[in-house]
PDB file of C-alpha atoms in Angstrom:
ATOM      1  CA  GLY L  81      28.210  57.180  34.513  1.00 80.00           C
ATOM      2  CA  GLU L  82      27.292  56.680  38.142  1.00 87.00           C
ATOM      3  CA  ASN L  83      29.619  54.631  40.344  1.00 92.00           C
ATOM      4  CA  VAL L  84      28.406  52.934  43.843  1.00 96.00           C
ATOM      5  CA  GLU L  85      30.679  51.965  46.234  1.00 96.00           C
ATOM      6  CA  GLN L  86      29.728  50.106  49.330  1.00 97.00           C
ATOM      7  CA  HIS L  87      31.179  49.273  52.410  1.00 97.00           C
ATOM      8  CA  PRO L  88      31.612  46.843  54.593  1.00 97.00           C
ATOM      9  CA  SER L  89      31.913  43.874  52.376  1.00 96.00           C
ATOM     10  CA  THR L  90      30.837  41.346  55.182  1.00 97.00           C
ATOM     11  CA  LEU L  91      29.422  42.325  58.981  1.00 98.00           C
ATOM     12  CA  SER L  92      29.181  40.484  61.805  1.00 98.00           C
ATOM     13  CA  VAL L  93      26.853  41.347  64.790  1.00 97.00           C
ATOM     14  CA  GLN L  94      24.961  39.756  67.568  1.00 98.00           C
ATOM     15  CA  GLU L  95      21.748  39.128  68.153  1.00 97.00           C
ATOM     16  CA  GLY L  96      19.989  42.572  69.287  1.00 97.00           C
ATOM     17  CA  ASP L  97      23.059  44.954  68.306  1.00 97.00           C
ATOM     18  CA  SER L  98      22.610  47.031  65.434  1.00 98.00           C
ATOM     19  CA  ALA L  99      24.052  46.978  62.332  1.00 98.00           C
ATOM     20  CA  VAL L 100      25.238  50.124  59.530  1.00 98.00           C
ATOM     21  CA  ILE L 101      26.404  49.689  55.932  1.00 98.00           C
ATOM     22  CA  LYS L 102      27.206  52.707  53.714  1.00 98.00           C
ATOM     23  CA  CYS L 103      27.047  54.056  50.517  1.00 98.00           C
ATOM     24  CA  THR L 104      28.957  56.761  48.429  1.00 98.00           C
ATOM     25  CA  TYR L 105      27.859  57.515  44.593  1.00 97.00           C
ATOM     26  CA  SER L 106      29.714  59.762  42.119  1.00 96.00           C
ATOM     27  CA  ASP L 107      26.955  61.766  40.407  1.00 93.00           C
ATOM     28  CA  SER L 108      25.477  64.284  42.079  1.00 92.00           C
ATOM     29  CA  ALA L 109      22.512  63.918  39.458  1.00 90.00           C
ATOM     30  CA  SER L 110      21.487  60.689  41.059  1.00 91.00           C
ATOM     31  CA  ASN L 111      18.090  60.916  42.888  1.00 90.00           C
ATOM     32  CA  TYR L 112      17.146  57.837  43.940  1.00 90.00           C
ATOM     33  CA  PHE L 113      18.486  55.345  46.419  1.00 94.00           C
ATOM     34  CA  PRO L 114      17.239  52.111  47.057  1.00 93.00           C
ATOM     35  CA  TRP L 115      18.214  49.267  48.815  1.00 96.00           C
ATOM     36  CA  TYR L 116      17.885  45.465  48.045  1.00 95.00           C
ATOM     37  CA  LYS L 117      18.086  42.322  50.478  1.00 97.00           C
ATOM     38  CA  GLN L 118      18.829  39.489  48.961  1.00 95.00           C
ATOM     39  CA  GLU L 119      19.099  36.301  50.718  1.00 94.00           C
ATOM     40  CA  LEU L 120      20.397  33.045  49.628  1.00 90.00           C
ATOM     41  CA  GLY L 121      19.145  31.418  46.086  1.00 87.00           C
ATOM     42  CA  LYS L 122      16.237  34.018  45.639  1.00 90.00           C
ATOM     43  CA  GLY L 123      16.322  37.644  43.921  1.00 91.00           C
ATOM     44  CA  PRO L 124      17.309  41.139  45.182  1.00 93.00           C
ATOM     45  CA  GLN L 125      14.358  42.432  47.228  1.00 93.00           C
ATOM     46  CA  LEU L 126      13.588  46.353  47.569  1.00 92.00           C
ATOM     47  CA  ILE L 127      13.521  47.353  51.533  1.00 95.00           C
ATOM     48  CA  ILE L 128      13.844  50.586  51.581  1.00 95.00           C
ATOM     49  CA  ASP L 129      14.295  53.855  49.553  1.00 93.00           C
ATOM     50  CA  ILE L 130      14.881  57.014  49.689  1.00 93.00           C
ATOM     51  CA  ARG L 131      14.435  60.426  47.438  1.00 90.00           C
ATOM     52  CA  SER L 132      17.195  63.171  47.528  1.00 87.00           C
ATOM     53  CA  ASN L 133      14.128  65.166  48.958  1.00 86.00           C
ATOM     54  CA  VAL L 134      14.698  64.143  52.266  1.00 86.00           C
ATOM     55  CA  GLY L 135      17.160  63.107  54.538  1.00 91.00           C
ATOM     56  CA  GLU L 136      16.127  60.250  56.663  1.00 95.00           C
ATOM     57  CA  LYS L 137      13.294  57.906  56.256  1.00 94.00           C
ATOM     58  CA  LYS L 138      12.402  54.689  58.664  1.00 96.00           C
ATOM     59  CA  ASP L 139      10.183  51.888  58.303  1.00 94.00           C
ATOM     60  CA  GLN L 140      10.059  49.728  61.805  1.00 96.00           C
ATOM     61  CA  ARG L 141      13.557  48.702  62.537  1.00 97.00           C
ATOM     62  CA  ILE L 142      15.169  49.726  59.143  1.00 98.00           C
ATOM     63  CA  ALA L 143      15.966  53.316  58.397  1.00 98.00           C
ATOM     64  CA  VAL L 144      18.117  55.207  55.475  1.00 98.00           C
ATOM     65  CA  THR L 145      19.658  58.593  55.623  1.00 97.00           C
ATOM     66  CA  LEU L 146      20.732  60.410  52.742  1.00 96.00           C
ATOM     67  CA  ASN L 147      23.629  62.612  52.969  1.00 95.00           C
ATOM     68  CA  LYS L 148      23.873  64.955  49.625  1.00 93.00           C
ATOM     69  CA  THR L 149      26.312  67.191  50.075  1.00 94.00           C
ATOM     70  CA  ALA L 150      29.032  64.209  51.122  1.00 95.00           C
ATOM     71  CA  LYS L 151      27.044  61.986  48.542  1.00 96.00           C
ATOM     72  CA  HIS L 152      26.647  59.403  51.019  1.00 96.00           C
ATOM     73  CA  PHE L 153      23.904  57.095  52.038  1.00 97.00           C
ATOM     74  CA  SER L 154      23.676  54.761  54.607  1.00 98.00           C
ATOM     75  CA  LEU L 155      21.445  51.408  55.772  1.00 98.00           C
ATOM     76  CA  HIS L 156      20.738  51.159  59.288  1.00 98.00           C
ATOM     77  CA  ILE L 157      19.145  48.142  60.822  1.00 98.00           C
ATOM     78  CA  THR L 158      18.010  48.000  64.520  1.00 97.00           C
ATOM     79  CA  GLU L 159      17.451  45.090  66.857  1.00 98.00           C
ATOM     80  CA  THR L 160      19.380  43.016  64.846  1.00 98.00           C
ATOM     81  CA  GLN L 161      17.660  39.066  64.396  1.00 97.00           C
ATOM     82  CA  PRO L 162      19.380  35.795  62.365  1.00 96.00           C
ATOM     83  CA  GLU L 163      16.011  36.373  60.055  1.00 96.00           C
ATOM     84  CA  ASP L 164      17.782  39.836  58.684  1.00 97.00           C
ATOM     85  CA  SER L 165      20.919  37.690  58.321  1.00 98.00           C
ATOM     86  CA  ALA L 166      21.196  37.744  53.827  1.00 97.00           C
ATOM     87  CA  VAL L 167      23.183  39.926  50.962  1.00 97.00           C
ATOM     88  CA  TYR L 168      22.197  44.359  51.040  1.00 98.00           C
ATOM     89  CA  PHE L 169      22.883  46.224  48.352  1.00 97.00           C
ATOM     90  CA  CYS L 170      22.224  49.803  47.762  1.00 97.00           C
ATOM     91  CA  ALA L 171      21.455  51.344  44.408  1.00 94.00           C
ATOM     92  CA  ALA L 172      21.203  54.794  42.676  1.00 92.00           C
ATOM     93  CA  THR L 173      19.734  55.935  39.534  1.00 87.00           C
ATOM     94  CA  LEU L 174      18.322  59.215  38.391  1.00 82.00           C
ATOM     95  CA  VAL L 175      14.613  59.335  38.551  1.00 77.00           C
ATOM     96  CA  GLY L 176      12.519  60.211  35.287  1.00 68.00           C
ATOM     97  CA  SER L 177      15.970  59.193  33.050  1.00 66.00           C
ATOM     98  CA  ALA L 178      16.505  56.373  30.784  1.00 61.00           C
ATOM     99  CA  ARG L 179      19.451  55.937  33.343  1.00 66.00           C
ATOM    100  CA  GLN L 180      19.524  52.258  34.887  1.00 76.00           C
ATOM    101  CA  LEU L 181      20.026  51.111  38.463  1.00 84.00           C
ATOM    102  CA  THR L 182      23.302  51.345  39.839  1.00 89.00           C
ATOM    103  CA  PHE L 183      23.860  48.541  42.026  1.00 93.00           C
ATOM    104  CA  GLY L 184      27.032  48.715  44.984  1.00 95.00           C
ATOM    105  CA  SER L 185      29.172  45.921  45.283  1.00 95.00           C
ATOM    106  CA  GLY L 186      26.788  44.064  48.172  1.00 96.00           C
ATOM    107  CA  THR L 187      27.523  43.373  51.955  1.00 97.00           C
ATOM    108  CA  GLN L 188      27.012  39.748  53.496  1.00 97.00           C
ATOM    109  CA  LEU L 189      25.186  40.376  56.993  1.00 98.00           C
ATOM    110  CA  THR L 190      25.710  37.938  59.818  1.00 98.00           C
ATOM    111  CA  VAL L 191      22.933  38.313  62.634  1.00 97.00           C
ATOM    112  CA  LEU L 192      24.384  36.008  65.377  1.00 95.00           C
ATOM    113  CA  PRO L 193      22.048  34.656  68.057  1.00 91.00           C
TER     114      PRO L 193
ATOM    115  CA  GLU J 133      -0.434  38.242  42.592  1.00 60.00           C
ATOM    116  CA  ALA J 134       2.878  35.738  41.392  1.00 77.00           C
ATOM    117  CA  GLY J 135       5.984  36.816  40.787  1.00 92.00           C
ATOM    118  CA  VAL J 136       8.225  36.975  38.434  1.00 95.00           C
ATOM    119  CA  ALA J 137       8.566  33.689  37.004  1.00 96.00           C
ATOM    120  CA  GLN J 138      12.048  32.229  35.586  1.00 97.00           C
ATOM    121  CA  SER J 139      13.917  29.235  34.717  1.00 97.00           C
ATOM    122  CA  PRO J 140      15.707  27.473  34.324  1.00 97.00           C
ATOM    123  CA  ARG J 141      17.260  27.392  37.952  1.00 96.00           C
ATOM    124  CA  TYR J 142      19.890  26.034  37.198  1.00 97.00           C
ATOM    125  CA  LYS J 143      22.494  25.344  34.161  1.00 97.00           C
ATOM    126  CA  ILE J 144      25.781  24.040  33.292  1.00 98.00           C
ATOM    127  CA  ILE J 145      27.046  23.843  29.837  1.00 98.00           C
ATOM    128  CA  GLU J 146      30.264  23.694  28.153  1.00 97.00           C
ATOM    129  CA  LYS J 147      32.106  26.820  26.762  1.00 97.00           C
ATOM    130  CA  ARG J 148      30.893  27.752  22.951  1.00 97.00           C
ATOM    131  CA  GLN J 149      27.708  25.940  23.309  1.00 98.00           C
ATOM    132  CA  SER J 150      24.692  27.915  23.379  1.00 98.00           C
ATOM    133  CA  VAL J 151      21.951  28.343  26.491  1.00 98.00           C
ATOM    134  CA  ALA J 152      18.565  30.254  26.518  1.00 98.00           C
ATOM    135  CA  PHE J 153      16.833  31.573  30.104  1.00 98.00           C
ATOM    136  CA  TRP J 154      12.994  32.858  29.868  1.00 97.00           C
ATOM    137  CA  CYS J 155      11.182  34.901  31.962  1.00 97.00           C
ATOM    138  CA  ASN J 156       7.528  35.796  33.023  1.00 96.00           C
ATOM    139  CA  PRO J 157       6.876  38.600  33.968  1.00 95.00           C
ATOM    140  CA  ILE J 158       4.543  39.809  37.042  1.00 94.00           C
ATOM    141  CA  SER J 159       0.920  39.830  34.842  1.00 92.00           C
ATOM    142  CA  GLY J 160       0.654  43.498  33.623  1.00 89.00           C
ATOM    143  CA  HIS J 161       3.889  44.975  33.898  1.00 90.00           C
ATOM    144  CA  ALA J 162       5.155  46.540  30.999  1.00 88.00           C
ATOM    145  CA  THR J 163       8.596  47.323  32.251  1.00 89.00           C
ATOM    146  CA  LEU J 164      11.384  43.823  32.155  1.00 93.00           C
ATOM    147  CA  TYR J 165      14.792  43.890  32.749  1.00 93.00           C
ATOM    148  CA  TRP J 166      17.406  40.849  32.307  1.00 96.00           C
ATOM    149  CA  TYR J 167      20.767  41.243  34.995  1.00 95.00           C
ATOM    150  CA  GLN J 168      23.514  39.331  34.700  1.00 97.00           C
ATOM    151  CA  GLN J 169      25.103  39.509  39.299  1.00 95.00           C
ATOM    152  CA  ILE J 170      28.660  37.626  39.078  1.00 95.00           C
ATOM    153  CA  LEU J 171      29.783  36.282  42.263  1.00 91.00           C
ATOM    154  CA  GLY J 172      30.161  39.287  45.029  1.00 88.00           C
ATOM    155  CA  GLN J 173      29.056  41.693  42.301  1.00 91.00           C
ATOM    156  CA  GLY J 174      25.581  43.532  42.315  1.00 92.00           C
ATOM    157  CA  PRO J 175      23.794  43.251  39.448  1.00 93.00           C
ATOM    158  CA  LYS J 176      24.413  44.909  36.462  1.00 93.00           C
ATOM    159  CA  LEU J 177      21.214  45.775  33.813  1.00 92.00           C
ATOM    160  CA  LEU J 178      22.169  44.071  30.483  1.00 96.00           C
ATOM    161  CA  ILE J 179      18.913  44.783  28.792  1.00 94.00           C
ATOM    162  CA  GLN J 180      15.677  46.846  29.789  1.00 92.00           C
ATOM    163  CA  PHE J 181      12.056  46.839  27.658  1.00 92.00           C
ATOM    164  CA  GLN J 182       9.192  48.486  27.617  1.00 89.00           C
ATOM    165  CA  ASN J 183       6.268  46.631  26.164  1.00 87.00           C
ATOM    166  CA  ASN J 184       8.137  44.534  23.278  1.00 84.00           C
ATOM    167  CA  GLY J 185      10.343  47.188  22.391  1.00 91.00           C
ATOM    168  CA  VAL J 186      14.409  47.846  23.992  1.00 92.00           C
ATOM    169  CA  VAL J 187      14.962  50.923  25.996  1.00 88.00           C
ATOM    170  CA  ASP J 188      18.329  50.160  26.564  1.00 88.00           C
ATOM    171  CA  ASP J 189      20.763  47.242  25.596  1.00 93.00           C
ATOM    172  CA  SER J 190      23.511  49.506  26.397  1.00 90.00           C
ATOM    173  CA  GLN J 191      25.834  47.046  28.293  1.00 91.00           C
ATOM    174  CA  LEU J 192      24.639  44.119  26.466  1.00 95.00           C
ATOM    175  CA  PRO J 193      27.624  42.110  24.610  1.00 95.00           C
ATOM    176  CA  LYS J 194      25.357  41.907  21.511  1.00 95.00           C
ATOM    177  CA  ASP J 195      27.909  39.614  19.611  1.00 96.00           C
ATOM    178  CA  ARG J 196      27.443  36.691  21.689  1.00 97.00           C
ATOM    179  CA  PHE J 197      24.049  37.655  23.916  1.00 98.00           C
ATOM    180  CA  SER J 198      20.247  38.556  22.245  1.00 97.00           C
ATOM    181  CA  ALA J 199      17.157  39.015  23.879  1.00 97.00           C
ATOM    182  CA  GLU J 200      13.567  39.151  22.875  1.00 96.00           C
ATOM    183  CA  ARG J 201      10.317  39.720  24.175  1.00 95.00           C
ATOM    184  CA  LEU J 202       7.584  38.828  21.890  1.00 83.00           C
ATOM    185  CA  LYS J 203       4.525  40.377  22.481  1.00 86.00           C
ATOM    186  CA  GLY J 204       5.324  42.063  25.378  1.00 84.00           C
ATOM    187  CA  VAL J 205       5.041  39.300  27.970  1.00 92.00           C
ATOM    188  CA  ASP J 206       7.558  37.066  28.341  1.00 95.00           C
ATOM    189  CA  SER J 207      10.929  37.275  27.605  1.00 97.00           C
ATOM    190  CA  THR J 208      14.111  35.221  26.208  1.00 97.00           C
ATOM    191  CA  LEU J 209      17.509  35.849  26.933  1.00 98.00           C
ATOM    192  CA  LYS J 210      20.419  33.865  25.377  1.00 98.00           C
ATOM    193  CA  ILE J 211      24.063  33.508  24.678  1.00 98.00           C
ATOM    194  CA  GLN J 212      25.717  31.972  22.370  1.00 97.00           C
ATOM    195  CA  PRO J 213      28.580  30.992  22.136  1.00 96.00           C
ATOM    196  CA  ALA J 214      29.210  31.092  26.136  1.00 97.00           C
ATOM    197  CA  LYS J 215      32.686  31.658  27.686  1.00 97.00           C
ATOM    198  CA  LEU J 216      33.597  30.797  31.366  1.00 97.00           C
ATOM    199  CA  GLU J 217      33.236  34.592  32.101  1.00 96.00           C
ATOM    200  CA  ASP J 218      29.435  34.321  31.428  1.00 97.00           C
ATOM    201  CA  SER J 219      29.003  32.064  34.789  1.00 98.00           C
ATOM    202  CA  ALA J 220      26.723  33.998  36.744  1.00 97.00           C
ATOM    203  CA  VAL J 221      23.301  34.580  38.195  1.00 96.00           C
ATOM    204  CA  TYR J 222      21.002  35.871  35.086  1.00 97.00           C
ATOM    205  CA  LEU J 223      18.285  37.822  37.030  1.00 96.00           C
ATOM    206  CA  CYS J 224      15.237  38.897  35.744  1.00 96.00           C
ATOM    207  CA  ALA J 225      12.811  41.596  36.501  1.00 92.00           C
ATOM    208  CA  SER J 226       9.754  43.538  35.894  1.00 91.00           C
ATOM    209  CA  SER J 227       8.025  46.737  37.166  1.00 87.00           C
ATOM    210  CA  SER J 228       4.445  48.150  36.103  1.00 82.00           C
ATOM    211  CA  GLY J 229       6.127  51.303  34.855  1.00 72.00           C
ATOM    212  CA  PRO J 230       9.617  52.569  33.293  1.00 66.00           C
ATOM    213  CA  GLY J 231      12.271  54.549  34.618  1.00 60.00           C
ATOM    214  CA  GLN J 232      13.611  52.633  37.337  1.00 58.00           C
ATOM    215  CA  GLY J 233      12.593  54.294  40.342  1.00 59.00           C
ATOM    216  CA  ASN J 234       9.369  55.283  39.461  1.00 61.00           C
ATOM    217  CA  THR J 235       7.650  52.212  40.515  1.00 67.00           C
ATOM    218  CA  GLU J 236       9.642  48.980  42.137  1.00 78.00           C
ATOM    219  CA  ALA J 237      10.995  46.695  40.125  1.00 84.00           C
ATOM    220  CA  PHE J 238      10.714  43.111  41.330  1.00 89.00           C
ATOM    221  CA  PHE J 239      13.125  40.365  40.841  1.00 92.00           C
ATOM    222  CA  GLY J 240      12.734  36.550  39.605  1.00 95.00           C
ATOM    223  CA  GLN J 241      14.773  33.781  41.769  1.00 94.00           C
ATOM    224  CA  GLY J 242      17.415  34.137  38.807  1.00 95.00           C
ATOM    225  CA  THR J 243      19.131  31.183  36.630  1.00 97.00           C
ATOM    226  CA  ARG J 244      22.679  30.342  37.819  1.00 96.00           C
ATOM    227  CA  LEU J 245      24.544  29.304  34.708  1.00 98.00           C
ATOM    228  CA  THR J 246      28.097  27.659  35.246  1.00 98.00           C
ATOM    229  CA  VAL J 247      29.852  27.651  32.289  1.00 98.00           C
ATOM    230  CA  VAL J 248      32.398  25.051  31.999  1.00 97.00           C
TER     231      VAL J 248
END
């Protein structure tokens, strides 16, 4: 089955700096890669996703890049703000299959004011 | 629109006791998921319903866990008897369509279970 590894497990940045979180996946058939943000005491919330037919996607201060050959994808947050502090999870699956989303282990991002 | 509702928010039980969690998905969402999230890990799918039928329960420990979704709306997840390793947050999610990735899954706040 699919295995998703996520790094780093913790990340501290100064407000205004950029943050990058990286994930690798094992199953080359996977074609959908969402990123979730989980704030303390809340459920995960989808913030951005990418499908394997594109290499990059942006939404304001966040972007995701995908390298299918290397089987890794990354989340980029620019101009970080204290409210970006949360746990971020990457995930992977094959759209249209019965396969579930496989999540990474999470990254605790702390934005220091 | 109202989000996914879960109750209770917190539960502390002794090992070998039983416990039940309740989930009310977003109105009209046909697909409902239960996830287990152990501290420091990503969510792991326990069971997926499409309306009131089970789509995937391959990772549900069926000797102690059970789930049902009567009338294709609300769902309950039960653990009997509980073990210490069941301590986790139990998340419910719903989506309007089948298959993860076809439509966005919305998560509830979760139930934090502590087994002592």
